[in-house]
Amino acid sequence: MIENDLPAEALADPKTFTDPAALHGLLSRLRRNDPLAVIHPADFNPVRLVTRHADLMAIERDAERFINAPRQAHFSNSQMEASRKALGGVDVTKFMRNLVSMDGPDHQAYREITQSYFTPKGLEGLRGEIERLAAEFVGRMADLDGECDFSAVALAYPLRVIMTMLGVPVEDEPLMLRLTQQTLTSQDPEFQAQGSSSMGAMMEMYLYFQTMIADRRENPRDDLASIIANARVGGELLPEADVFGYFNIIATAGHDTTSYAITGGLLALLENPEELAKLRAAPSLMPTAVEEIIRWTTSVKHFCRTATQDCIVAGEEIKAGELLLLSYPSANRDETVFEHPHLFRIDRKPNRQLAFGFGPHVCLGQYLARLELSLFLTELLARVDDIELAGIPRYVEGTFVGGVKHLPIRYRMK
């Protein structure tokens, strides 16, 4: 990995994430020279940048000294103020609460509502349906004359999976795709050009799910929306804002991150044809290939934690109230943990990737993401031959969630 002279403040610039080589060159330098750098870009609050695998794990593990509230992501003060104005002066954390923004007993109680649903055992009953959907969406490539933007396929498949689980009808999926992209990747001009602002999209989603919450409370069904809408904590139904927050996090994080892993995973295989050939020759390598794809793509770029007390991290004194930015792409390329971290290897073992986080806040949907990736890639490799790039891949402009947003490919169906 070629290091560069980009300043650490470049990590607050969405465009930095459109150039993986530049991004990882910067992160490699920081891990070696300044693993807990203080960055303070214009119009941002200062933040400690956590770049090493061990430090990130220690912070994730210590949920009492490092909490998610009050800020989960590192956005500019102008962006945060615009969000408040769009909500009539109400902070977004008051408008809705989700699992990411919760700490302590609240987080544990809310997580338990759906945790069994997302375990490997809980997902086993959905395997057949997810396999069918993988076959359907790979099959759509047969109608595209051997050339397409693969990102459209990779977006549509996990979207259908999570919306089917949630109970959103197929005809509303284009709306959900637009709203989730504008919410999670709101820094990218291409997605914002499709319609409203991030908070405008949030309000549209809120109104949509308000109707859905009322319906599921009146007429419960066999879907995830009914489980959440009728869940009780302390004997009481969840406040509507909390139900919306739950719906929102499942609808957004439940597909965007997986779609970027699928698209970025295929790109990695195309750029490393020996690894693609290895996987074709030995399908039993799929589980380790999926872990490597997840490490390689790391769709969630960061989360923030706030220190609740004075403490020491990486030999540095952290004051109570300081904000720390956990860089997952950096942790997943840490040279002290991964042998040749900048090489894509589908048989990498061990693979202590942290793309799903660690500790109490580890991603609720991690097993679903692995299952979707495995079933989709198995279907793709079984039915598609001679895949190659047909243009230049393009990446999302976004510091929070992102990956390859356009992947033109040429291929031949078997």
mmCIF file of C-alpha atoms in Angstrom:
data_model
loop_
_atom_site.group_PDB
_atom_site.id
_atom_site.type_symbol
_atom_site.label_atom_id
_atom_site.label_comp_id
_atom_site.label_asym_id
_atom_site.label_seq_id
_atom_site.Cartn_x
_atom_site.Cartn_y
_atom_site.Cartn_z
ATOM 1 C CA MET A 1 0.000 0.000 0.000
ATOM 2 C CA ILE A 2 1.450 3.341 -1.089
ATOM 3 C CA GLU A 3 1.133 5.889 1.684
ATOM 4 C CA ASN A 4 0.386 9.526 0.886
ATOM 5 C CA ASP A 5 0.452 12.970 2.413
ATOM 6 C CA LEU A 6 -3.294 13.419 2.743
ATOM 7 C CA PRO A 7 -4.101 15.120 6.061
ATOM 8 C CA ALA A 8 -6.094 13.149 8.615
ATOM 9 C CA GLU A 9 -8.904 15.714 8.160
ATOM 10 C CA ALA A 10 -9.483 14.203 4.696
ATOM 11 C CA LEU A 11 -11.458 11.471 6.463
ATOM 12 C CA ALA A 12 -14.247 14.024 6.929
ATOM 13 C CA ASP A 13 -14.381 14.574 3.147
ATOM 14 C CA PRO A 14 -16.837 12.226 1.369
ATOM 15 C CA LYS A 15 -14.701 12.293 -1.785
ATOM 16 C CA THR A 16 -11.820 10.583 0.051
ATOM 17 C CA PHE A 17 -13.908 7.412 0.122
ATOM 18 C CA THR A 18 -14.191 7.295 -3.671
ATOM 19 C CA ASP A 19 -10.486 6.391 -3.906
ATOM 20 C CA PRO A 20 -9.729 3.233 -1.864
ATOM 21 C CA ALA A 21 -5.999 3.398 -2.551
ATOM 22 C CA ALA A 22 -5.745 6.957 -1.230
ATOM 23 C CA LEU A 23 -7.983 6.148 1.735
ATOM 24 C CA HIS A 24 -5.971 3.119 2.813
ATOM 25 C CA GLY A 25 -2.682 4.877 2.209
ATOM 26 C CA LEU A 26 -3.749 7.556 4.666
ATOM 27 C CA LEU A 27 -5.050 5.057 7.207
ATOM 28 C CA SER A 28 -1.858 2.975 7.030
ATOM 29 C CA ARG A 29 0.225 6.049 7.820
ATOM 30 C CA LEU A 30 -2.007 6.994 10.736
ATOM 31 C CA ARG A 31 -1.929 3.501 12.231
ATOM 32 C CA ARG A 32 1.856 3.642 12.248
ATOM 33 C CA ASN A 33 2.490 7.251 13.208
ATOM 34 C CA ASP A 34 -0.578 8.635 14.972
ATOM 35 C CA PRO A 35 -3.069 5.858 15.836
ATOM 36 C CA LEU A 36 -5.286 8.135 17.944
ATOM 37 C CA ALA A 37 -5.005 11.354 15.978
ATOM 38 C CA VAL A 38 -7.092 14.384 16.925
ATOM 39 C CA ILE A 39 -8.810 15.721 13.838
ATOM 40 C CA HIS A 40 -10.768 18.956 13.739
ATOM 41 C CA PRO A 41 -11.886 19.821 10.198
ATOM 42 C CA ALA A 42 -13.638 23.126 9.617
ATOM 43 C CA ASP A 43 -17.326 23.006 10.635
ATOM 44 C CA PHE A 44 -16.838 19.763 12.613
ATOM 45 C CA ASN A 45 -16.463 18.996 16.289
ATOM 46 C CA PRO A 46 -13.004 17.635 17.163
ATOM 47 C CA VAL A 47 -12.751 13.871 17.299
ATOM 48 C CA ARG A 48 -10.194 11.223 18.237
ATOM 49 C CA LEU A 49 -9.606 8.938 15.263
ATOM 50 C CA VAL A 50 -9.246 5.294 16.361
ATOM 51 C CA THR A 51 -7.349 3.424 13.637
ATOM 52 C CA ARG A 52 -5.920 0.268 15.234
ATOM 53 C CA HIS A 53 -7.771 -3.037 15.521
ATOM 54 C CA ALA A 54 -6.917 -3.628 19.197
ATOM 55 C CA ASP A 55 -7.932 -0.121 20.290
ATOM 56 C CA LEU A 56 -11.214 -0.295 18.403
ATOM 57 C CA MET A 57 -12.018 -3.673 19.999
ATOM 58 C CA ALA A 58 -11.194 -2.381 23.483
ATOM 59 C CA ILE A 59 -13.541 0.595 23.045
ATOM 60 C CA GLU A 60 -16.351 -1.533 21.570
ATOM 61 C CA ARG A 61 -16.013 -3.986 24.441
ATOM 62 C CA ASP A 62 -16.228 -1.273 27.132
ATOM 63 C CA ALA A 63 -19.817 -0.092 26.639
ATOM 64 C CA GLU A 64 -19.945 1.682 30.007
ATOM 65 C CA ARG A 65 -17.019 4.027 29.438
ATOM 66 C CA PHE A 66 -17.724 4.554 25.721
ATOM 67 C CA ILE A 67 -21.354 5.158 24.816
ATOM 68 C CA ASN A 68 -23.207 5.740 21.547
ATOM 69 C CA ALA A 69 -25.170 8.755 22.756
ATOM 70 C CA PRO A 70 -25.389 11.566 21.848
ATOM 71 C CA ARG A 71 -23.753 11.275 18.398
ATOM 72 C CA GLN A 72 -23.330 8.048 16.421
ATOM 73 C CA ALA A 73 -21.776 9.499 13.267
ATOM 74 C CA HIS A 74 -19.307 12.270 12.461
ATOM 75 C CA PHE A 75 -21.195 14.775 10.336
ATOM 76 C CA SER A 76 -20.569 18.496 10.022
ATOM 77 C CA ASN A 77 -22.232 20.957 12.379
ATOM 78 C CA SER A 78 -23.987 22.536 9.389
ATOM 79 C CA GLN A 79 -25.440 19.181 8.393
ATOM 80 C CA MET A 80 -26.598 18.486 11.942
ATOM 81 C CA GLU A 81 -28.190 21.934 12.169
ATOM 82 C CA ALA A 82 -29.931 21.453 8.818
ATOM 83 C CA SER A 83 -31.339 18.184 10.154
ATOM 84 C CA ARG A 84 -32.700 19.928 13.243
ATOM 85 C CA LYS A 85 -34.312 22.648 11.131
ATOM 86 C CA ALA A 86 -35.906 20.062 8.836
ATOM 87 C CA LEU A 87 -37.445 18.473 11.931
ATOM 88 C CA GLY A 88 -38.802 21.755 13.247
ATOM 89 C CA GLY A 89 -35.935 22.323 15.659
ATOM 90 C CA VAL A 90 -36.099 18.829 17.153
ATOM 91 C CA ASP A 91 -32.860 16.861 17.345
ATOM 92 C CA VAL A 92 -33.001 13.673 15.257
ATOM 93 C CA THR A 93 -32.246 11.593 18.369
ATOM 94 C CA LYS A 94 -35.530 12.910 19.870
ATOM 95 C CA PHE A 95 -37.410 12.318 16.622
ATOM 96 C CA MET A 96 -36.551 8.629 16.715
ATOM 97 C CA ARG A 97 -34.408 6.192 18.684
ATOM 98 C CA ASN A 98 -32.869 3.090 17.215
ATOM 99 C CA LEU A 99 -30.570 0.327 18.412
ATOM 100 C CA VAL A 100 -27.464 2.210 17.299
ATOM 101 C CA SER A 101 -28.314 5.253 19.412
ATOM 102 C CA MET A 102 -29.205 3.304 22.566
ATOM 103 C CA ASP A 103 -26.964 2.287 25.443
ATOM 104 C CA GLY A 104 -27.189 0.089 28.538
ATOM 105 C CA PRO A 105 -30.447 -1.640 29.588
ATOM 106 C CA ASP A 106 -32.520 0.087 26.883
ATOM 107 C CA HIS A 107 -30.235 -1.228 24.169
ATOM 108 C CA GLN A 108 -30.306 -4.755 25.563
ATOM 109 C CA ALA A 109 -34.095 -4.808 26.024
ATOM 110 C CA TYR A 110 -34.773 -3.509 22.508
ATOM 111 C CA ARG A 111 -32.188 -5.810 20.935
ATOM 112 C CA GLU A 112 -33.824 -8.849 22.525
ATOM 113 C CA ILE A 113 -37.080 -8.105 20.672
ATOM 114 C CA THR A 114 -35.646 -9.429 17.394
ATOM 115 C CA GLN A 115 -32.344 -11.056 18.347
ATOM 116 C CA SER A 116 -33.590 -14.649 18.055
ATOM 117 C CA TYR A 117 -35.046 -13.805 14.628
ATOM 118 C CA PHE A 118 -31.556 -12.932 13.304
ATOM 119 C CA THR A 119 -29.601 -15.890 14.718
ATOM 120 C CA PRO A 120 -28.442 -18.674 12.351
ATOM 121 C CA LYS A 121 -31.167 -20.919 13.799
ATOM 122 C CA GLY A 122 -33.810 -18.205 13.448
ATOM 123 C CA LEU A 123 -32.832 -17.574 9.812
ATOM 124 C CA GLU A 124 -32.850 -21.246 8.836
ATOM 125 C CA GLY A 125 -36.558 -21.111 8.057
ATOM 126 C CA LEU A 126 -35.893 -18.271 5.581
ATOM 127 C CA ARG A 127 -33.025 -19.999 3.761
ATOM 128 C CA GLY A 128 -35.262 -21.471 1.058
ATOM 129 C CA GLU A 129 -36.880 -18.093 0.317
ATOM 130 C CA ILE A 130 -33.512 -16.319 0.201
ATOM 131 C CA GLU A 131 -32.169 -19.009 -2.150
ATOM 132 C CA ARG A 132 -35.199 -18.485 -4.375
ATOM 133 C CA LEU A 133 -34.626 -14.728 -4.409
ATOM 134 C CA ALA A 134 -30.931 -15.191 -5.230
ATOM 135 C CA ALA A 135 -31.935 -17.358 -8.196
ATOM 136 C CA GLU A 136 -34.527 -14.790 -9.291
ATOM 137 C CA PHE A 137 -32.151 -11.836 -9.272
ATOM 138 C CA VAL A 138 -29.227 -13.661 -10.891
ATOM 139 C CA GLY A 139 -31.746 -14.897 -13.449
ATOM 140 C CA ARG A 140 -32.642 -11.308 -14.314
ATOM 141 C CA MET A 141 -29.127 -10.900 -15.704
ATOM 142 C CA ALA A 142 -30.074 -13.293 -18.523
ATOM 143 C CA ASP A 143 -32.413 -10.629 -19.931
ATOM 144 C CA LEU A 144 -29.754 -7.896 -20.045
ATOM 145 C CA ASP A 145 -27.866 -9.001 -23.204
ATOM 146 C CA GLY A 146 -24.679 -9.932 -21.389
ATOM 147 C CA GLU A 147 -23.902 -6.469 -20.049
ATOM 148 C CA CYS A 148 -25.199 -4.489 -17.093
ATOM 149 C CA ASP A 149 -24.425 -2.248 -14.151
ATOM 150 C CA PHE A 150 -24.145 -5.002 -11.575
ATOM 151 C CA SER A 151 -24.877 -2.597 -8.731
ATOM 152 C CA ALA A 152 -28.550 -2.534 -9.769
ATOM 153 C CA VAL A 153 -28.792 -6.298 -9.264
ATOM 154 C CA ALA A 154 -26.805 -6.168 -6.029
ATOM 155 C CA LEU A 155 -29.076 -3.440 -4.650
ATOM 156 C CA ALA A 156 -32.352 -5.091 -5.602
ATOM 157 C CA TYR A 157 -31.651 -8.522 -4.090
ATOM 158 C CA PRO A 158 -30.963 -7.665 -0.400
ATOM 159 C CA LEU A 159 -33.634 -4.971 -0.598
ATOM 160 C CA ARG A 160 -36.206 -7.621 -1.548
ATOM 161 C CA VAL A 161 -34.944 -9.941 1.203
ATOM 162 C CA ILE A 162 -35.241 -7.412 4.026
ATOM 163 C CA MET A 163 -38.493 -5.896 2.763
ATOM 164 C CA THR A 164 -40.030 -9.371 2.520
ATOM 165 C CA MET A 165 -38.999 -10.024 6.129
ATOM 166 C CA LEU A 166 -40.291 -6.644 7.267
ATOM 167 C CA GLY A 167 -43.564 -6.966 5.367
ATOM 168 C CA VAL A 168 -43.223 -4.109 2.857
ATOM 169 C CA PRO A 169 -45.046 -4.921 -0.417
ATOM 170 C CA VAL A 170 -42.981 -5.371 -3.589
ATOM 171 C CA GLU A 171 -44.538 -2.343 -5.274
ATOM 172 C CA ASP A 172 -43.156 -0.068 -2.540
ATOM 173 C CA GLU A 173 -39.548 -1.272 -2.860
ATOM 174 C CA PRO A 174 -38.447 1.496 -5.296
ATOM 175 C CA LEU A 175 -39.656 4.060 -2.744
ATOM 176 C CA MET A 176 -37.773 2.287 0.055
ATOM 177 C CA LEU A 177 -34.608 2.119 -2.058
ATOM 178 C CA ARG A 178 -34.679 5.859 -2.717
ATOM 179 C CA LEU A 179 -35.408 6.755 0.898
ATOM 180 C CA THR A 180 -32.747 4.475 2.352
ATOM 181 C CA GLN A 181 -30.088 5.710 -0.062
ATOM 182 C CA GLN A 182 -30.920 9.325 0.708
ATOM 183 C CA THR A 183 -30.770 8.582 4.422
ATOM 184 C CA LEU A 184 -27.586 6.495 4.685
ATOM 185 C CA THR A 185 -25.602 7.940 1.762
ATOM 186 C CA SER A 186 -26.978 11.451 1.976
ATOM 187 C CA GLN A 187 -23.563 13.002 1.217
ATOM 188 C CA ASP A 188 -23.503 11.640 -2.343
ATOM 189 C CA PRO A 189 -24.814 14.212 -4.858
ATOM 190 C CA GLU A 190 -26.123 11.490 -7.159
ATOM 191 C CA PHE A 191 -28.536 10.143 -4.574
ATOM 192 C CA GLN A 192 -29.591 13.584 -3.404
ATOM 193 C CA ALA A 193 -30.371 14.518 -7.003
ATOM 194 C CA GLN A 194 -33.138 11.922 -6.939
ATOM 195 C CA GLY A 195 -35.332 13.978 -4.653
ATOM 196 C CA SER A 196 -35.426 15.288 -1.116
ATOM 197 C CA SER A 197 -32.751 15.906 1.489
ATOM 198 C CA SER A 198 -31.689 13.349 4.079
ATOM 199 C CA MET A 199 -34.191 14.684 6.613
ATOM 200 C CA GLY A 200 -36.859 15.037 3.964
ATOM 201 C CA ALA A 201 -36.340 11.370 3.142
ATOM 202 C CA MET A 202 -36.524 10.560 6.845
ATOM 203 C CA MET A 203 -39.881 12.350 7.110
ATOM 204 C CA GLU A 204 -41.238 10.478 4.071
ATOM 205 C CA MET A 205 -40.154 7.207 5.644
ATOM 206 C CA TYR A 206 -41.692 8.227 8.980
ATOM 207 C CA LEU A 207 -45.079 8.890 7.388
ATOM 208 C CA TYR A 208 -44.934 5.608 5.481
ATOM 209 C CA PHE A 209 -44.073 3.567 8.562
ATOM 210 C CA GLN A 210 -46.642 5.410 10.730
ATOM 211 C CA THR A 211 -49.355 3.817 8.611
ATOM 212 C CA MET A 212 -47.636 0.455 8.758
ATOM 213 C CA ILE A 213 -47.247 0.560 12.556
ATOM 214 C CA ALA A 214 -50.940 1.343 13.020
ATOM 215 C CA ASP A 215 -51.920 -1.469 10.646
ATOM 216 C CA ARG A 216 -49.716 -4.091 12.347
ATOM 217 C CA ARG A 217 -51.070 -3.163 15.760
ATOM 218 C CA GLU A 218 -54.607 -3.469 14.484
ATOM 219 C CA ASN A 219 -53.995 -6.490 12.215
ATOM 220 C CA PRO A 220 -50.815 -8.380 13.207
ATOM 221 C CA ARG A 221 -49.253 -10.599 10.545
ATOM 222 C CA ASP A 222 -46.449 -13.130 10.347
ATOM 223 C CA ASP A 223 -43.723 -10.583 9.664
ATOM 224 C CA LEU A 224 -40.976 -8.646 11.410
ATOM 225 C CA ALA A 225 -43.009 -5.422 11.390
ATOM 226 C CA SER A 226 -45.708 -7.075 13.512
ATOM 227 C CA ILE A 227 -43.154 -8.413 16.001
ATOM 228 C CA ILE A 228 -41.671 -4.947 16.521
ATOM 229 C CA ALA A 229 -44.930 -2.964 16.455
ATOM 230 C CA ASN A 230 -46.455 -5.211 19.132
ATOM 231 C CA ALA A 231 -43.351 -5.720 21.273
ATOM 232 C CA ARG A 232 -43.480 -4.655 24.901
ATOM 233 C CA VAL A 233 -40.720 -3.480 27.219
ATOM 234 C CA GLY A 234 -41.620 -3.228 30.894
ATOM 235 C CA GLY A 235 -45.140 -4.345 30.006
ATOM 236 C CA GLU A 236 -45.763 -1.365 27.724
ATOM 237 C CA LEU A 237 -45.889 -1.116 23.939
ATOM 238 C CA LEU A 238 -42.883 0.723 22.537
ATOM 239 C CA PRO A 239 -43.408 4.444 21.875
ATOM 240 C CA GLU A 240 -44.210 5.060 18.213
ATOM 241 C CA ALA A 241 -40.942 6.982 17.730
ATOM 242 C CA ASP A 242 -38.991 3.949 18.956
ATOM 243 C CA VAL A 243 -40.923 1.599 16.670
ATOM 244 C CA PHE A 244 -40.133 3.915 13.758
ATOM 245 C CA GLY A 245 -36.466 3.933 14.773
ATOM 246 C CA TYR A 246 -36.485 0.130 14.760
ATOM 247 C CA PHE A 247 -38.157 -0.027 11.350
ATOM 248 C CA ASN A 248 -35.739 2.589 10.032
ATOM 249 C CA ILE A 249 -32.564 0.796 11.119
ATOM 250 C CA ILE A 250 -33.764 -2.532 9.695
ATOM 251 C CA ALA A 251 -34.921 -0.976 6.410
ATOM 252 C CA THR A 252 -31.704 0.993 5.872
ATOM 253 C CA ALA A 253 -28.883 -1.044 7.381
ATOM 254 C CA GLY A 254 -30.650 -4.253 6.355
ATOM 255 C CA HIS A 255 -29.848 -3.906 2.674
ATOM 256 C CA ASP A 256 -27.468 -1.054 1.729
ATOM 257 C CA THR A 257 -24.495 -2.530 3.569
ATOM 258 C CA THR A 258 -25.062 -5.998 2.084
ATOM 259 C CA SER A 259 -25.476 -4.641 -1.429
ATOM 260 C CA TYR A 260 -22.145 -2.800 -1.195
ATOM 261 C CA ALA A 261 -20.514 -6.018 0.035
ATOM 262 C CA ILE A 262 -21.931 -7.962 -2.937
ATOM 263 C CA THR A 263 -20.873 -5.357 -5.499
ATOM 264 C CA GLY A 264 -17.472 -4.748 -3.922
ATOM 265 C CA GLY A 265 -16.969 -8.480 -3.511
ATOM 266 C CA LEU A 266 -17.528 -9.143 -7.198
ATOM 267 C CA LEU A 267 -15.147 -6.300 -8.074
ATOM 268 C CA ALA A 268 -12.483 -7.806 -5.797
ATOM 269 C CA LEU A 269 -12.918 -11.195 -7.500
ATOM 270 C CA LEU A 270 -12.652 -9.608 -10.957
ATOM 271 C CA GLU A 271 -9.551 -7.668 -9.973
ATOM 272 C CA ASN A 272 -8.036 -10.864 -8.529
ATOM 273 C CA PRO A 273 -8.863 -13.489 -11.165
ATOM 274 C CA GLU A 274 -6.730 -16.131 -9.448
ATOM 275 C CA GLU A 275 -9.002 -15.855 -6.402
ATOM 276 C CA LEU A 276 -12.100 -16.109 -8.586
ATOM 277 C CA ALA A 277 -10.683 -19.231 -10.235
ATOM 278 C CA LYS A 278 -9.866 -20.664 -6.809
ATOM 279 C CA LEU A 279 -13.450 -20.131 -5.632
ATOM 280 C CA ARG A 280 -14.913 -21.674 -8.788
ATOM 281 C CA ALA A 281 -12.660 -24.703 -8.361
ATOM 282 C CA ALA A 282 -13.398 -25.083 -4.631
ATOM 283 C CA PRO A 283 -16.925 -23.899 -3.709
ATOM 284 C CA SER A 284 -16.245 -25.134 -0.163
ATOM 285 C CA LEU A 285 -14.182 -21.955 0.257
ATOM 286 C CA MET A 286 -17.358 -19.845 0.139
ATOM 287 C CA PRO A 287 -17.522 -19.217 3.938
ATOM 288 C CA THR A 288 -13.958 -17.860 4.093
ATOM 289 C CA ALA A 289 -14.495 -15.961 0.828
ATOM 290 C CA VAL A 290 -17.540 -14.253 2.342
ATOM 291 C CA GLU A 291 -15.531 -13.228 5.433
ATOM 292 C CA GLU A 292 -12.799 -11.803 3.214
ATOM 293 C CA ILE A 293 -15.311 -9.899 1.099
ATOM 294 C CA ILE A 294 -16.826 -8.429 4.262
ATOM 295 C CA ARG A 295 -13.359 -7.410 5.516
ATOM 296 C CA TRP A 296 -12.347 -6.041 2.137
ATOM 297 C CA THR A 297 -15.457 -3.928 1.527
ATOM 298 C CA THR A 298 -16.273 -2.803 5.116
ATOM 299 C CA SER A 299 -19.508 -1.051 4.121
ATOM 300 C CA VAL A 300 -19.897 0.838 7.427
ATOM 301 C CA LYS A 301 -16.977 3.257 7.542
ATOM 302 C CA HIS A 302 -17.326 4.501 11.103
ATOM 303 C CA PHE A 303 -19.334 4.877 14.248
ATOM 304 C CA CYS A 304 -18.684 7.311 17.074
ATOM 305 C CA ARG A 305 -18.445 6.797 20.819
ATOM 306 C CA THR A 306 -18.362 9.364 23.629
ATOM 307 C CA ALA A 307 -16.151 8.819 26.671
ATOM 308 C CA THR A 308 -18.099 8.915 29.944
ATOM 309 C CA GLN A 309 -15.012 9.359 32.134
ATOM 310 C CA ASP A 310 -11.328 10.189 31.942
ATOM 311 C CA CYS A 311 -9.369 7.145 30.751
ATOM 312 C CA ILE A 312 -6.379 5.946 28.744
ATOM 313 C CA VAL A 313 -6.621 4.587 25.189
ATOM 314 C CA ALA A 314 -3.532 3.586 23.197
ATOM 315 C CA GLY A 315 -1.402 5.325 25.786
ATOM 316 C CA GLU A 316 -3.250 8.613 25.294
ATOM 317 C CA GLU A 317 -5.315 10.414 27.905
ATOM 318 C CA ILE A 318 -8.972 10.715 26.921
ATOM 319 C CA LYS A 319 -11.153 13.213 28.769
ATOM 320 C CA ALA A 320 -14.785 12.601 29.708
ATOM 321 C CA GLY A 321 -17.004 13.958 26.944
ATOM 322 C CA GLU A 322 -14.447 13.453 24.151
ATOM 323 C CA LEU A 323 -15.763 12.034 20.885
ATOM 324 C CA LEU A 324 -13.994 9.043 19.332
ATOM 325 C CA LEU A 325 -14.418 7.964 15.704
ATOM 326 C CA LEU A 326 -13.965 4.213 15.182
ATOM 327 C CA SER A 327 -12.514 3.603 11.706
ATOM 328 C CA TYR A 328 -13.570 0.115 10.635
ATOM 329 C CA PRO A 329 -11.757 0.175 7.249
ATOM 330 C CA SER A 330 -8.565 0.962 9.127
ATOM 331 C CA ALA A 331 -9.019 -1.802 11.713
ATOM 332 C CA ASN A 332 -9.689 -4.279 8.898
ATOM 333 C CA ARG A 333 -6.327 -3.504 7.262
ATOM 334 C CA ASP A 334 -4.265 -3.457 10.468
ATOM 335 C CA GLU A 335 -0.872 -4.965 9.683
ATOM 336 C CA THR A 336 -0.485 -6.330 13.206
ATOM 337 C CA VAL A 337 -3.624 -8.475 12.834
ATOM 338 C CA PHE A 338 -3.846 -9.396 9.141
ATOM 339 C CA GLU A 339 -0.978 -10.889 7.173
ATOM 340 C CA HIS A 340 -0.582 -8.887 3.951
ATOM 341 C CA PRO A 341 -3.777 -6.936 4.725
ATOM 342 C CA HIS A 342 -3.869 -5.197 1.344
ATOM 343 C CA LEU A 343 -4.116 -8.496 -0.510
ATOM 344 C CA PHE A 344 -7.522 -10.038 -1.209
ATOM 345 C CA ARG A 345 -7.400 -13.723 -0.244
ATOM 346 C CA ILE A 346 -10.553 -15.844 -0.231
ATOM 347 C CA ASP A 347 -8.937 -18.499 1.981
ATOM 348 C CA ARG A 348 -7.664 -16.062 4.629
ATOM 349 C CA LYS A 349 -7.463 -17.693 8.063
ATOM 350 C CA PRO A 350 -7.753 -16.437 10.671
ATOM 351 C CA ASN A 351 -9.869 -13.467 9.668
ATOM 352 C CA ARG A 352 -10.711 -11.289 12.657
ATOM 353 C CA GLN A 353 -12.567 -8.712 10.578
ATOM 354 C CA LEU A 354 -14.533 -6.057 12.459
ATOM 355 C CA ALA A 355 -16.907 -4.901 9.733
ATOM 356 C CA PHE A 356 -19.880 -5.882 11.927
ATOM 357 C CA GLY A 357 -18.415 -4.198 14.992
ATOM 358 C CA PHE A 358 -17.727 -5.981 18.256
ATOM 359 C CA GLY A 359 -19.140 -6.278 21.746
ATOM 360 C CA PRO A 360 -22.692 -5.375 22.840
ATOM 361 C CA HIS A 361 -23.366 -3.366 19.660
ATOM 362 C CA VAL A 362 -22.193 -6.011 17.185
ATOM 363 C CA CYS A 363 -24.411 -5.895 14.093
ATOM 364 C CA LEU A 364 -27.761 -7.605 14.667
ATOM 365 C CA GLY A 365 -27.960 -8.635 11.010
ATOM 366 C CA GLN A 366 -24.470 -10.109 10.614
ATOM 367 C CA TYR A 367 -25.690 -13.682 10.041
ATOM 368 C CA LEU A 368 -28.304 -12.557 7.550
ATOM 369 C CA ALA A 369 -25.654 -10.635 5.591
ATOM 370 C CA ARG A 370 -23.372 -13.683 5.484
ATOM 371 C CA LEU A 371 -26.246 -15.912 4.350
ATOM 372 C CA GLU A 372 -27.317 -13.498 1.596
ATOM 373 C CA LEU A 373 -23.758 -13.122 0.318
ATOM 374 C CA SER A 374 -23.107 -16.849 0.322
ATOM 375 C CA LEU A 375 -26.334 -17.819 -1.439
ATOM 376 C CA PHE A 376 -26.081 -15.047 -4.027
ATOM 377 C CA LEU A 377 -22.441 -15.683 -4.963
ATOM 378 C CA THR A 378 -23.064 -19.439 -5.132
ATOM 379 C CA GLU A 379 -25.905 -18.826 -7.585
ATOM 380 C CA LEU A 380 -23.938 -16.254 -9.579
ATOM 381 C CA LEU A 381 -20.888 -18.468 -10.063
ATOM 382 C CA ALA A 382 -23.063 -21.443 -10.959
ATOM 383 C CA ARG A 383 -24.922 -19.591 -13.721
ATOM 384 C CA VAL A 384 -22.571 -16.926 -15.065
ATOM 385 C CA ASP A 385 -19.342 -17.419 -17.015
ATOM 386 C CA ASP A 386 -16.607 -15.123 -18.282
ATOM 387 C CA ILE A 387 -17.410 -12.093 -16.131
ATOM 388 C CA GLU A 388 -15.236 -9.046 -16.800
ATOM 389 C CA LEU A 389 -15.264 -5.326 -16.172
ATOM 390 C CA ALA A 390 -16.941 -3.292 -18.898
ATOM 391 C CA GLY A 391 -16.080 0.151 -17.531
ATOM 392 C CA ILE A 392 -14.672 2.005 -14.570
ATOM 393 C CA PRO A 393 -16.176 1.241 -11.135
ATOM 394 C CA ARG A 394 -17.435 4.262 -9.221
ATOM 395 C CA TYR A 395 -17.642 4.642 -5.456
ATOM 396 C CA VAL A 396 -20.117 6.382 -3.149
ATOM 397 C CA GLU A 397 -19.176 9.814 -1.850
ATOM 398 C CA GLY A 398 -19.820 9.166 1.814
ATOM 399 C CA THR A 399 -17.945 9.009 5.107
ATOM 400 C CA PHE A 400 -20.507 6.842 6.917
ATOM 401 C CA VAL A 401 -21.819 4.005 4.729
ATOM 402 C CA GLY A 402 -20.740 3.223 1.195
ATOM 403 C CA GLY A 403 -18.888 1.187 -1.370
ATOM 404 C CA VAL A 404 -19.023 0.572 -5.110
ATOM 405 C CA LYS A 405 -22.127 2.306 -6.466
ATOM 406 C CA HIS A 406 -21.636 1.506 -10.178
ATOM 407 C CA LEU A 407 -19.997 -1.646 -11.517
ATOM 408 C CA PRO A 408 -20.331 -2.095 -15.296
ATOM 409 C CA ILE A 409 -19.714 -5.745 -16.234
ATOM 410 C CA ARG A 410 -19.806 -7.969 -19.303
ATOM 411 C CA TYR A 411 -20.639 -11.663 -18.918
ATOM 412 C CA ARG A 412 -21.992 -14.838 -20.485
ATOM 413 C CA MET A 413 -24.736 -16.901 -18.865
ATOM 414 C CA LYS A 414 -24.247 -20.683 -18.828
#
